[in-house]
Structure formats: C-alpha cells, structure tokens
CSV table of C-alpha atoms in Angstrom, one decimal:
chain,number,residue,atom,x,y,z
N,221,UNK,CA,34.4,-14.2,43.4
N,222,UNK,CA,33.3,-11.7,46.5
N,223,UNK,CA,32.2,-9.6,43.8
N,224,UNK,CA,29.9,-12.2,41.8
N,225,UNK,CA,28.6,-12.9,44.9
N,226,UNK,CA,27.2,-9.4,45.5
N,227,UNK,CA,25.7,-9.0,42.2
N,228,UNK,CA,24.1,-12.6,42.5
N,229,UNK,CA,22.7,-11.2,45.5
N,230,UNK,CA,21.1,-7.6,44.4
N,231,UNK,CA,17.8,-7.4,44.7
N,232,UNK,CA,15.7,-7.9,41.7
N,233,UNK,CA,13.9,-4.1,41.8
N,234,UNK,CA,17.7,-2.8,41.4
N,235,UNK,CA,18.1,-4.9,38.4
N,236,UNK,CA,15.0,-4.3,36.7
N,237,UNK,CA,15.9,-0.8,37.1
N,238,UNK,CA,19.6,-1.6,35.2
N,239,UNK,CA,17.9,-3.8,32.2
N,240,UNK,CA,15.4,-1.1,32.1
N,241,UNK,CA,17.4,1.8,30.8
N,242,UNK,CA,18.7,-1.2,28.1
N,243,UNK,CA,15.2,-2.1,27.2
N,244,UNK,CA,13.9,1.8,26.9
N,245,UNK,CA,17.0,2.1,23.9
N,246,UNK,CA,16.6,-0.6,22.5
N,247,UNK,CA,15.0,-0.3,18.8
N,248,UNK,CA,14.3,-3.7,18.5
N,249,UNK,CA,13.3,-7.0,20.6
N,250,UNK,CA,16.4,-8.4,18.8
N,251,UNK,CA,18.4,-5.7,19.8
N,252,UNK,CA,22.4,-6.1,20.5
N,253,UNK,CA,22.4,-5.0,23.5
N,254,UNK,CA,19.6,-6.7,25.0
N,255,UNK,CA,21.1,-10.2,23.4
N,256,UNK,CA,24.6,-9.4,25.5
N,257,UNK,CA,22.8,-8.3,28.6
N,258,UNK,CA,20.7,-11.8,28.3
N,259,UNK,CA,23.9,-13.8,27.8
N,260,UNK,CA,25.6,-12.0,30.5
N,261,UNK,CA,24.1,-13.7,33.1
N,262,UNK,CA,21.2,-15.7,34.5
N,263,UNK,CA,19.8,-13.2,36.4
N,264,UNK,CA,19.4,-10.6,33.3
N,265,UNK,CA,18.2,-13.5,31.0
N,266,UNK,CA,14.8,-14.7,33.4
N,267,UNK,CA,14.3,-11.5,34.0
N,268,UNK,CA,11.0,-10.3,33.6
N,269,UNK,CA,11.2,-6.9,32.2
N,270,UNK,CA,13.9,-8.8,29.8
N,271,UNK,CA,11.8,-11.3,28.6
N,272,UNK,CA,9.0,-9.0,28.2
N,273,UNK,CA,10.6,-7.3,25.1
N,274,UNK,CA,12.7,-9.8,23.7
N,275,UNK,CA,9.7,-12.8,23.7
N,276,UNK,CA,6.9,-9.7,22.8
N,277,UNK,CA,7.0,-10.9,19.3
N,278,UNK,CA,8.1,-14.4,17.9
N,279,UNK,CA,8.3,-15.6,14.3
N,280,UNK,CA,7.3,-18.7,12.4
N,281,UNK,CA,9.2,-18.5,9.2
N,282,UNK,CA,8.6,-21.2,6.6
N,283,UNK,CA,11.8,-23.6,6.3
N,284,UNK,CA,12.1,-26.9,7.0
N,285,UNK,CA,15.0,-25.9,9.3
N,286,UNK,CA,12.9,-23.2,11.2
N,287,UNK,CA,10.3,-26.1,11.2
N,288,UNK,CA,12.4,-28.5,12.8
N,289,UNK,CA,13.6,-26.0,15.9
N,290,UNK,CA,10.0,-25.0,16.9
N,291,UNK,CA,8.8,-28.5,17.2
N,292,UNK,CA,11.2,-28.7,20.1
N,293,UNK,CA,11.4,-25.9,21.6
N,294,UNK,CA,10.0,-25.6,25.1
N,295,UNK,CA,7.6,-22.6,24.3
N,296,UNK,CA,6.0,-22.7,28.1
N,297,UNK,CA,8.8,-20.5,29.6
N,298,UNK,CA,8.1,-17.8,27.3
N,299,UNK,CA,4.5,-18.0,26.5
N,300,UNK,CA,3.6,-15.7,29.2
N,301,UNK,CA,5.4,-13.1,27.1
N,302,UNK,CA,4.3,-13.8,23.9
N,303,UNK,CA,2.1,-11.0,22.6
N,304,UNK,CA,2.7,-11.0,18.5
N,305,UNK,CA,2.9,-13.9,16.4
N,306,UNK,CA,4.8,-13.6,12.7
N,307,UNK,CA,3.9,-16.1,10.2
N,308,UNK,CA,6.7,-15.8,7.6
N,309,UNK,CA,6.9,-16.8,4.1
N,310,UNK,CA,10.0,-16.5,1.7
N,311,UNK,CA,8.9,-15.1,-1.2
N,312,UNK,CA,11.6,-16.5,-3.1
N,313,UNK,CA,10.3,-19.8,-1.6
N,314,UNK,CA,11.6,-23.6,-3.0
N,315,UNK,CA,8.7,-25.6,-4.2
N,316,UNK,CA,9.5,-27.8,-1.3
N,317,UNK,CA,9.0,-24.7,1.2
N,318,UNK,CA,5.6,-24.1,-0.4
N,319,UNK,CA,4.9,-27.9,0.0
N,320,UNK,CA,6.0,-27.5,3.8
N,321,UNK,CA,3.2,-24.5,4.5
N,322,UNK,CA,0.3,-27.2,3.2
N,323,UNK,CA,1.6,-30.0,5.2
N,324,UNK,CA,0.0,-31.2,8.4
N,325,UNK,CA,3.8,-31.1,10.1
N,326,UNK,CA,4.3,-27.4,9.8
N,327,UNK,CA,0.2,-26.8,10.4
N,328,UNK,CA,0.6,-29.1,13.8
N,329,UNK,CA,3.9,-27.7,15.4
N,330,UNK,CA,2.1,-23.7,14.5
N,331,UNK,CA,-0.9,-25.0,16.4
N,332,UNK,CA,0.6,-26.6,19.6
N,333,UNK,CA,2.9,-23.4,19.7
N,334,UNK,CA,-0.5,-21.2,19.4
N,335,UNK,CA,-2.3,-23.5,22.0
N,336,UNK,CA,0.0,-22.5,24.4
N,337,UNK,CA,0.2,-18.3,24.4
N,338,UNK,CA,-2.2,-17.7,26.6
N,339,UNK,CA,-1.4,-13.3,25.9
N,340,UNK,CA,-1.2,-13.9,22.1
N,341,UNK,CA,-3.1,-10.5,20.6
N,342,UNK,CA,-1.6,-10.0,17.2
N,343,UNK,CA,-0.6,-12.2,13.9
N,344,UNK,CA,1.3,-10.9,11.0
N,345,UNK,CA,1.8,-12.4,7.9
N,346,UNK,CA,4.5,-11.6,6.0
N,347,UNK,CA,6.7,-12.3,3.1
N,348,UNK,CA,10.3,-11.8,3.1
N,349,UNK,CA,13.9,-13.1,1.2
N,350,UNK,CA,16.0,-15.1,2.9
N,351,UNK,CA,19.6,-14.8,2.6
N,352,UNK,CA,19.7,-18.4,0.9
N,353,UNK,CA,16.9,-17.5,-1.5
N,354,UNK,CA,18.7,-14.5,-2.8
N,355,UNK,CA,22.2,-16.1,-2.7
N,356,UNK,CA,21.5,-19.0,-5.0
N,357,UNK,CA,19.9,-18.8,-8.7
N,358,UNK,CA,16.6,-19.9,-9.3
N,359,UNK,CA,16.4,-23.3,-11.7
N,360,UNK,CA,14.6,-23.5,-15.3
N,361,UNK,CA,12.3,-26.0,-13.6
N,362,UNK,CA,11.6,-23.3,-10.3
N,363,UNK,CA,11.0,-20.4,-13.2
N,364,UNK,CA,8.5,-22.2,-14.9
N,365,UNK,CA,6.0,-22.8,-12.1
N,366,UNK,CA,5.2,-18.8,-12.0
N,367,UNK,CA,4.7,-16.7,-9.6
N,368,UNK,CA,6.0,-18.5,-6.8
N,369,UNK,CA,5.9,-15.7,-4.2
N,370,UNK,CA,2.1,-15.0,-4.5
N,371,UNK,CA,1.3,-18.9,-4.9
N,372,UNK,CA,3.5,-19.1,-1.2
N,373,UNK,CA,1.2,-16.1,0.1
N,374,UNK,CA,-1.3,-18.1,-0.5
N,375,UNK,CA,-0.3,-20.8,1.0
N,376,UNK,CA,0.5,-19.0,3.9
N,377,UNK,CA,-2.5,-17.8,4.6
N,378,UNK,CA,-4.0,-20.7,4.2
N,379,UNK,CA,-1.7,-22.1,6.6
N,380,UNK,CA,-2.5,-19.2,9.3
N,381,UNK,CA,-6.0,-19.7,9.1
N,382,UNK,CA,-6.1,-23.5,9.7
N,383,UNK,CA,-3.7,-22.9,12.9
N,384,UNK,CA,-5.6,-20.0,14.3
N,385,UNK,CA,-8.9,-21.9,13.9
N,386,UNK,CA,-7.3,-25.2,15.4
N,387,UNK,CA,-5.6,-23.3,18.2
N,388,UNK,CA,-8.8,-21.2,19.0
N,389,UNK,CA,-7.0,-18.0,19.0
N,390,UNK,CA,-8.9,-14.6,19.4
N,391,UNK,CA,-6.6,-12.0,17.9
N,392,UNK,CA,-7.0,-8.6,18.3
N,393,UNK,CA,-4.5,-7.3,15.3
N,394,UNK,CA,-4.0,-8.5,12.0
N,395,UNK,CA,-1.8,-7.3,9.5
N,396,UNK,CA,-1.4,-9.4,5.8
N,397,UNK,CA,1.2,-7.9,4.2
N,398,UNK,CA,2.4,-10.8,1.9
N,399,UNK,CA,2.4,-11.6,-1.8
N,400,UNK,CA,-0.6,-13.4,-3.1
N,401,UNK,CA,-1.9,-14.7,-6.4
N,402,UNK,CA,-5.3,-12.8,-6.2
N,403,UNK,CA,-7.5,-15.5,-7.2
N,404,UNK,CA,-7.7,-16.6,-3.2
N,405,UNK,CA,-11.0,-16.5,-1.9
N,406,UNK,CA,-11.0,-16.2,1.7
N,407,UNK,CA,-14.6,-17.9,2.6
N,408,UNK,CA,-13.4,-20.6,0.6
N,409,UNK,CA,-9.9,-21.5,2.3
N,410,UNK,CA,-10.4,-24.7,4.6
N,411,UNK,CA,-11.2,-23.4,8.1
N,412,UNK,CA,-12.5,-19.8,7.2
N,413,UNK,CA,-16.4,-20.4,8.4
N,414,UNK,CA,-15.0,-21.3,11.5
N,415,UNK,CA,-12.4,-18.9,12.1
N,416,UNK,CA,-13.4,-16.6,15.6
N,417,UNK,CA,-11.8,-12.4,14.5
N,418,UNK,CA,-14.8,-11.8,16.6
N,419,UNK,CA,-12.4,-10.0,19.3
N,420,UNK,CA,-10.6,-8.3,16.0
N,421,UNK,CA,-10.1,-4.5,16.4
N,422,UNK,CA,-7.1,-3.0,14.5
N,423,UNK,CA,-6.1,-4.2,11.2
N,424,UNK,CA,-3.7,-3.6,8.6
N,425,UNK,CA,-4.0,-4.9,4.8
N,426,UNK,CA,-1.3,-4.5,2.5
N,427,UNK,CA,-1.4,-7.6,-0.1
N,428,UNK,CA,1.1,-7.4,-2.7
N,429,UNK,CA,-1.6,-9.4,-5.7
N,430,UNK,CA,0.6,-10.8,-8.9
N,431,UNK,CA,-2.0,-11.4,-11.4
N,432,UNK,CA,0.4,-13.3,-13.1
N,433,UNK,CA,0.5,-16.1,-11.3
N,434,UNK,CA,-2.9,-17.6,-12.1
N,435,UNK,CA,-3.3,-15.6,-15.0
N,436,UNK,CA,-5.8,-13.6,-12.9
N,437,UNK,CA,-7.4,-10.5,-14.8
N,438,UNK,CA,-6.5,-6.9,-12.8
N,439,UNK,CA,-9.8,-6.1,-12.6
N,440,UNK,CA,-10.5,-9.5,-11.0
N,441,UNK,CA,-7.9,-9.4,-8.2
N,442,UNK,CA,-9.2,-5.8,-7.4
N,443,UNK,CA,-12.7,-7.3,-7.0
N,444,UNK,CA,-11.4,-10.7,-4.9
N,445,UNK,CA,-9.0,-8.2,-2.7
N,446,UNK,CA,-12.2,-6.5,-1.9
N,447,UNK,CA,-14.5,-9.1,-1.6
N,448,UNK,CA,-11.8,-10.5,0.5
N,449,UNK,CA,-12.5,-7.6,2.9
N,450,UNK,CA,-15.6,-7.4,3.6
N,451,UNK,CA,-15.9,-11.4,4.1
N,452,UNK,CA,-13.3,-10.5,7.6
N,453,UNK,CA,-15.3,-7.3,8.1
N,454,UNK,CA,-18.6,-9.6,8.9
N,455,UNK,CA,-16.5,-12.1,10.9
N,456,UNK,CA,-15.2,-8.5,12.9
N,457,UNK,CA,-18.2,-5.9,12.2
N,458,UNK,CA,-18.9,-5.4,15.9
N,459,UNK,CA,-16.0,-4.8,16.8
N,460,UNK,CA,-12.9,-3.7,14.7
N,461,UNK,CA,-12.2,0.0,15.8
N,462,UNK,CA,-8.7,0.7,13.2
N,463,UNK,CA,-8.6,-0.1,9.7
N,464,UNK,CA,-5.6,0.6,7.3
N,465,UNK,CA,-5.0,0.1,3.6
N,466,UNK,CA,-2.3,0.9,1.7
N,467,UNK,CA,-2.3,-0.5,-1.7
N,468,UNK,CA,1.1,-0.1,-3.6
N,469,UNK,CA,0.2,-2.6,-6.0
N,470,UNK,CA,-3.5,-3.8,-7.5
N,471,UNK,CA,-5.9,-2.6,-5.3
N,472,UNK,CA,-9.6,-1.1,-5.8
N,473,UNK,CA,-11.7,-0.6,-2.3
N,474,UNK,CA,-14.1,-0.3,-1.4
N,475,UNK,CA,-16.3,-2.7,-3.7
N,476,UNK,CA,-19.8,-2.6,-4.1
N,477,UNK,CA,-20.9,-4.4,-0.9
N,478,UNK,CA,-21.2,-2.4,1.8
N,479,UNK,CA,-20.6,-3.7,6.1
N,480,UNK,CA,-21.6,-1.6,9.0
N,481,UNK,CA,-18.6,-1.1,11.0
N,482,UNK,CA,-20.3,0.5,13.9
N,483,UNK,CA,-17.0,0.7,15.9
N,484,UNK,CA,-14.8,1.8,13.6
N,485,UNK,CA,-13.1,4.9,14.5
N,486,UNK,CA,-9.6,5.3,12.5
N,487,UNK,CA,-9.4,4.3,8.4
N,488,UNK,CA,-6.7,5.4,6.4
N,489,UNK,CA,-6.5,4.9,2.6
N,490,UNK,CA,-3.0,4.9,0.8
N,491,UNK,CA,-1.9,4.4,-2.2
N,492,UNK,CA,-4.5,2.6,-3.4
N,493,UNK,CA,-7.1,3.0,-6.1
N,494,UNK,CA,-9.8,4.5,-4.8
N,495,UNK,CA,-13.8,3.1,-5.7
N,496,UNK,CA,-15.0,7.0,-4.8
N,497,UNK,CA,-18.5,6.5,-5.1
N,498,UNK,CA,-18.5,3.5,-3.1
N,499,UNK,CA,-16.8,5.1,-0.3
N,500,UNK,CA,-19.1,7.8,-0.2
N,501,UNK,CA,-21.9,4.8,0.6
N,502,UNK,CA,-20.0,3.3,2.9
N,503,UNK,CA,-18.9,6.5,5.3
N,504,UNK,CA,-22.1,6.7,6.7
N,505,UNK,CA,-21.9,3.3,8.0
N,506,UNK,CA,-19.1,4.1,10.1
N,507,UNK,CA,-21.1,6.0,12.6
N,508,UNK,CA,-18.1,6.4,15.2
N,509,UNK,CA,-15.5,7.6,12.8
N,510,UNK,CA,-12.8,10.0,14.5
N,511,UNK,CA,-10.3,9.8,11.9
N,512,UNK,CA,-10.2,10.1,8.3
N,513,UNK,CA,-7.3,10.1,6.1
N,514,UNK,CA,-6.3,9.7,2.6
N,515,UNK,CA,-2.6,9.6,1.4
N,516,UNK,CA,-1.5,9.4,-2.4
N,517,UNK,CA,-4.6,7.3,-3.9
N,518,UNK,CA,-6.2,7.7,-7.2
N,519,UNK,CA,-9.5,8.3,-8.2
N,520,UNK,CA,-10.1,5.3,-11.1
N,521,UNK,CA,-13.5,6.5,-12.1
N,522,UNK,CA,-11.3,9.4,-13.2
N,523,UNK,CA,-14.6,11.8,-12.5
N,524,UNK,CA,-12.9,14.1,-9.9
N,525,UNK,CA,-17.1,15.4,-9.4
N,526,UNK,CA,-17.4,11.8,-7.8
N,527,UNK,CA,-15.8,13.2,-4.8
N,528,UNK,CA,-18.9,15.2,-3.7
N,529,UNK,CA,-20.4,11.5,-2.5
N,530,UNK,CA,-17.3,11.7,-0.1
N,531,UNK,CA,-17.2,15.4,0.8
N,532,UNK,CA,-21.2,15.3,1.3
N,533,UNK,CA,-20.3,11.9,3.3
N,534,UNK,CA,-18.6,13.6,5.9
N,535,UNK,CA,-20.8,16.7,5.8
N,536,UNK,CA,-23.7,14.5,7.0
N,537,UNK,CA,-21.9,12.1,9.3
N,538,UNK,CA,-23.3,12.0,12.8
N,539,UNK,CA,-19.5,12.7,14.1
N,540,UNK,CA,-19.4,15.8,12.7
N,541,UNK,CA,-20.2,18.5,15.2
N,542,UNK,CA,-18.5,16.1,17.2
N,543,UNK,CA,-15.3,16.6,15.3
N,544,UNK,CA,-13.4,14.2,12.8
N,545,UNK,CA,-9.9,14.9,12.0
N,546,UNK,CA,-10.3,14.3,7.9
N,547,UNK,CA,-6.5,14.9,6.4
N,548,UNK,CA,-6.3,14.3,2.3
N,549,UNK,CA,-2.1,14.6,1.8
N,550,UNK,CA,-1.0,14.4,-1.7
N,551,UNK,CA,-4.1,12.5,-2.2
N,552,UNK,CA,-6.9,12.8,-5.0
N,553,UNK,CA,-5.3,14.6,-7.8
N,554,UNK,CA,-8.1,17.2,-9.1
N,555,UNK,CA,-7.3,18.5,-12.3
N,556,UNK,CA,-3.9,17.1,-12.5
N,557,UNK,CA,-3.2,19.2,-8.8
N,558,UNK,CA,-3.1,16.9,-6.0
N,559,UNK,CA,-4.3,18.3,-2.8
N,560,UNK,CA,-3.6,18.2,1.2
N,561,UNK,CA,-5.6,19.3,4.2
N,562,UNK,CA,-5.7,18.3,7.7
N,563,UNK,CA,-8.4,19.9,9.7
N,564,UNK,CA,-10.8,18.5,12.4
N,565,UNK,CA,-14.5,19.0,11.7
N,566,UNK,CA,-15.4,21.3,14.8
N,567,UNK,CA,-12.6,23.3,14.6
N,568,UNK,CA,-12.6,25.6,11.7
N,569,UNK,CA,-12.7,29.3,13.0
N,570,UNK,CA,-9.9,30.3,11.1
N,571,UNK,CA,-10.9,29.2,8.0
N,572,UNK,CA,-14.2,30.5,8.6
N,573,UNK,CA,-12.3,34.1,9.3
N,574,UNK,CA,-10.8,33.9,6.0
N,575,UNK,CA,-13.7,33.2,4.3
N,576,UNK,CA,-16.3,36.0,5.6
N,577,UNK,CA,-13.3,38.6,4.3
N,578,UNK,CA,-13.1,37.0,0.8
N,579,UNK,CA,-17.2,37.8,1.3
N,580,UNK,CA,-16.4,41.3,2.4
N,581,UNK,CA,-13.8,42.1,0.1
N,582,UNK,CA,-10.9,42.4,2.0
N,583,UNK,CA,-8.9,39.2,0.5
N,584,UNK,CA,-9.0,37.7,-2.8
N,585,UNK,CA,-9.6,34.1,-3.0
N,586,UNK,CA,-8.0,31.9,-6.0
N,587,UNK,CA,-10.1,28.6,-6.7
N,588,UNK,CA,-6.9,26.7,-7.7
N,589,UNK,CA,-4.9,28.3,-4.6
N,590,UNK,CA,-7.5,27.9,-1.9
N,591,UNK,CA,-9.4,24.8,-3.2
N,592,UNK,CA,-8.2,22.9,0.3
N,593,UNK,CA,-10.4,26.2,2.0
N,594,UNK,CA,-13.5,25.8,-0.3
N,595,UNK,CA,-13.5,21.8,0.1
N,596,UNK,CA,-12.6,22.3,4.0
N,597,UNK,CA,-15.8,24.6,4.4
N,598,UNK,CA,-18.1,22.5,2.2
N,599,UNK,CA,-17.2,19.4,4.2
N,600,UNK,CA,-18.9,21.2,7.1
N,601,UNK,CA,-21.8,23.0,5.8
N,602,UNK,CA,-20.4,26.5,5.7
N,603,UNK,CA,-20.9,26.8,1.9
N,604,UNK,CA,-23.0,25.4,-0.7
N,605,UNK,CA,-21.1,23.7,-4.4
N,606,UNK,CA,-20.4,27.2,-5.1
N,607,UNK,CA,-18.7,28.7,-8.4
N,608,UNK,CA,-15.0,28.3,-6.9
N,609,UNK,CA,-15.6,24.2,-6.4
N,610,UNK,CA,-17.6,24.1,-9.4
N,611,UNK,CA,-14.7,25.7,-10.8
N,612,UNK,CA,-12.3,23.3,-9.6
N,613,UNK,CA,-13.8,19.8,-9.6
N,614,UNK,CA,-15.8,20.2,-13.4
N,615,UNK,CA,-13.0,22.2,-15.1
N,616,UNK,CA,-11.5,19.4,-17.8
N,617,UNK,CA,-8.4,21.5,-18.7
C-alpha cells in the first residue's frame, strides 16, 4: 500500500516522461502496450500525452452495433484529442448496413460526434471486411443486388458529406479510399453546394470504381472519377497545397477541364492512366509546384510523343530555376522500356558534365541507355528534341 501511495503521488512531468518512451514505440494508437499502460492505472489512462495518441484518430464504422455505442458514448472527454476522423464502410456490407449509412440515425449520431471535436483536421473514408462479413456466406438474394461494396462506397460518401456539412467541419485532409459504383456525381450528392473544403490542403484519392455495379461504361467512370475531382478542386483551389492519386483500378486524370491550383506544391501520379496531354495543360496552372512525381502509370493515348506537352510543361514552369524535384520511377513505358529519374530542376551539373563530353568525344552516349539524361536535360533547356529523343520517343519498334 506505502508503495501505491508513492506512485499515486509522482509528479505528473515524471510520468509523462515514463508513458512517453511507450508512446514513441508504439506503431499504432491501438497499440498493446499503450492499451495495458492505460488499464494500468488512472493516472496513465487521463494522461495527456496518453490520450493524445490513442484518441488522435477515431473510427465510425458502419454497423448497427458500432452505431449503437457512439450514440452513447461521452465524446467530450476526448474531443480535445481528436485530430482524424474514419468513416468506415464494410465492403462486404448487409443490405441492412447500407440501409443504416442513408438513415437519419447513423447521419445524426456522426454529426453530434463531429459538432463536438473542436481539433478535428482530417476525414478518411474507407472500406474494409469485417470479420463477420468474411466469416459468413453471402445469400442468393445478397448476390443478386450487385456490387454491393461500391453501392456502400457510395453510400458512404454520401453519408460523410451530409455530416461534415451539418457539423460545419473545416477539414484540412481528405483521403477517399473506398469502393464506389462510378456513376456518383459529387455536385449532385445532397449537401455538396454547401459543403466548406475551403481550409482543404492535402488530399489523397484512391477510389476503387466497379463499373459493374450500375452497369457503368469504363470510359464513363474514368470521366465521372475526374469530373469528380475537379468539382472538390473549386471548393479547395485556393488553398490545397498536396495532391495524391494512385489509381490501381479505373482511373483516367486529368480530364479535360482544367482548375488553377495556385497553392499546390506536391502531386504524385500512381498507377493510374495517365490523360498526358491534359496534364501537360494543366502543369502550368500549378505555378507553386515543388514536387513532381510519377510512379507506374500508363500513357492511354498510347502516343509516347505526347509526353513532350509534359516535358515542355516543366521546361517552362515558373518554378523551374527555382528547382522542382520531378522523379518518373518505373513510370511511362517508352517503347515498351519503362523509365526512372529523380533530379531537381536547378541542380543538374553532373549531368550537364556528362553531356558536354558526349559533345567532345570523350564518352559515348546510347539513346536507349541514357534516355533518363537526354529527357533530364531537355526538361531544363539544355538541349533541344534532338536526334537521341527523337530516337527514342518516335521509334515504333
């Protein structure tokens, strides 16, 4: 009892100190460790640093059990914490689950949770399998409404936006990562005109479309994915600064509309089709661009010349005495050969170096070899669409 008594009676530096060294390992909010150190006592579990990391992130899954728990829980001695919000939806989801994201019970507990996180800077949306879902067998009747994943993407982001208007939320970070039916049209979901991403900087896109579920043409959910875009893009314009989107599964971008994102200093394309010429035309309309990257995309105009509007793109940008790191990895297969680079735009003495001895003689380029040199050089006005690219980007062997 002495004992207790003493560690009831440390001072709370000393044990923000201990649960520190927990918290710096821990890989997760919902680590082990910092579960046990929680239940361990009362002091470790209302402690600050504590509920910093565990309550950093909390998760609205879509079950009518998860439903019933958040309507009454007590969110106000956590809120302060509450940084990331995860709207959840099985993918594997009953047709009563899907019934549950479009009801007003599940859109009213969401919103009086969201009403009171006064931190709140990100939402996810996210599809995942729950135990049960992949435990029990999915009936003749469930089978034949199709595509019940994307139809509960849908719904979800449905869902999310009706909350996050009603709440007034002002995220800063968005990521939809979920299944959907691509026939959605964002400007026409319930709540979308009014919806505030006016404070949105970073965001991630990575639907997962299933044209199937609407019968829903590829070529159509590649348009609506991208028209989808730029209808958040003028909701965020003046502001979004980070931009991802990876695309393994139907994806063109960018479409033919173009949006200034004057702020925007990162994008990175991956695995996604690629609309080349497009994103030539829209380059220049990111005049704050620091960071460029392309990883494992696809050219579908399959006219590997179109990449000039890209190359010539960054060759004029504004940023680029300034320096923008552009890195193409595994990216943009020319001729078959797909190519990688990483170089920033100011910084390419050595290159340079190994270019004026090709000129003098004393090396001996190979177009197929040293095509990331040629492009690298172009990109930055040091040579014109010599033979060697010419060579490389018209050959049709």
């Amino acid at each position: 009892m002495e004992a207790r008594g003493k560690f009831y009676n440390l001072p709370e530096e000393l044990l923000t100190k201990i649960a520190g060294c927990f918290v710096a390992e821990a890989t997760s909010p919902r680590s082990k460790d910092l579960k046990t150190l929680r239940l361990s006592s009362p002091r470790f579990a209302y402690l600050k640093v504590i509920q910093k990391a565990v309550f950093l992130n909390i998760r609205f899954p879509t079950s009518v059990d998860h439903l019933a728990r958040l309507e009454q829980i007590d969110i106000n001695r956590i809120a302060p914490f509450v940084k990331t919000i995860s709207f959840k939806a099985q993918t594997h989801g009953s047709t009563q689950d899907k019934e549950l994201l479009c009801s007003e019970r599940l859109r009213a507990a969401w919103t009086r949770l969201l009403r009171a996180l006064p931190v709140l800077e990100k939402a996810y949306l996210w599809s995942y399998d729950s135990p049960e879902s992949q435990s029990q067998p999915q009936s003749k009747e469930t089978n034949l409404e199709t595509s019940t994943p994307a139809q509960m993407g849908d719904a979800l982001i449905a869902a999310a936006v009706a909350c996050l208007l009603s709440s007034g939320a002002r995220i800063r970070k968005l990521q939809v990562c979920c299944e959907i039916t691509g026939a959605q049209n964002w400007p026409s979901v319930p709540g979308w005109e009014g919806l505030d991403l006016s404070k949105l900087e970073n965001v991630t896109y990575r639907p997962d479309p299933d044209c199937t579920a609407n019968q829903v043409t590829t070529e159509n959910a590649e348009a609506q994915a991208a028209a989808n875009l730029c209808a958040m893009f003028h909701k965020c314009h003046g502001w979004i600064r980070k931009l991802k989107i990876y695309g393994d599964c139907v994806l063109l971008w960018p479409g033919e509309e173009i949006v200034n994102l004057p702020e925007l200093r990162y994008l990175k394309l991956e695995y996604c089709g690629v609309h080349v010429r497009n994103l030539g035309s829209w380059l220049p309309n990111m005049p704050s661009l620091q960071h460029f990257e392309v990883e494992g995309t696809h050219d579908t105009e399959r006219d590997l010349t179109t990449w000039l509007h890209v190359f010539n793109a960054i060759r004029d940008h504004p940023r680029n005495k300034s320096g923008i790191r552009v890195v193409f990895h595994q990216a943009a297969p020319f001729n078959g050969a797909l190519i990688s680079l990483d170089y920033v735009t100011n910084q390419y003495e050595e290159t340079l170096s190994w270019y004026e001895d090709v000129l003098r003689g004393q090396v001996e380029d190979d177009p197929w070899v040293d095509a990331h040199n040629y492009i690298m050089l172009y990109m930055v006005g040091e040579v014109g669409y010599n033979d060697s690219l010419r060579m490389w980007l018209e050959d049709d062997d």
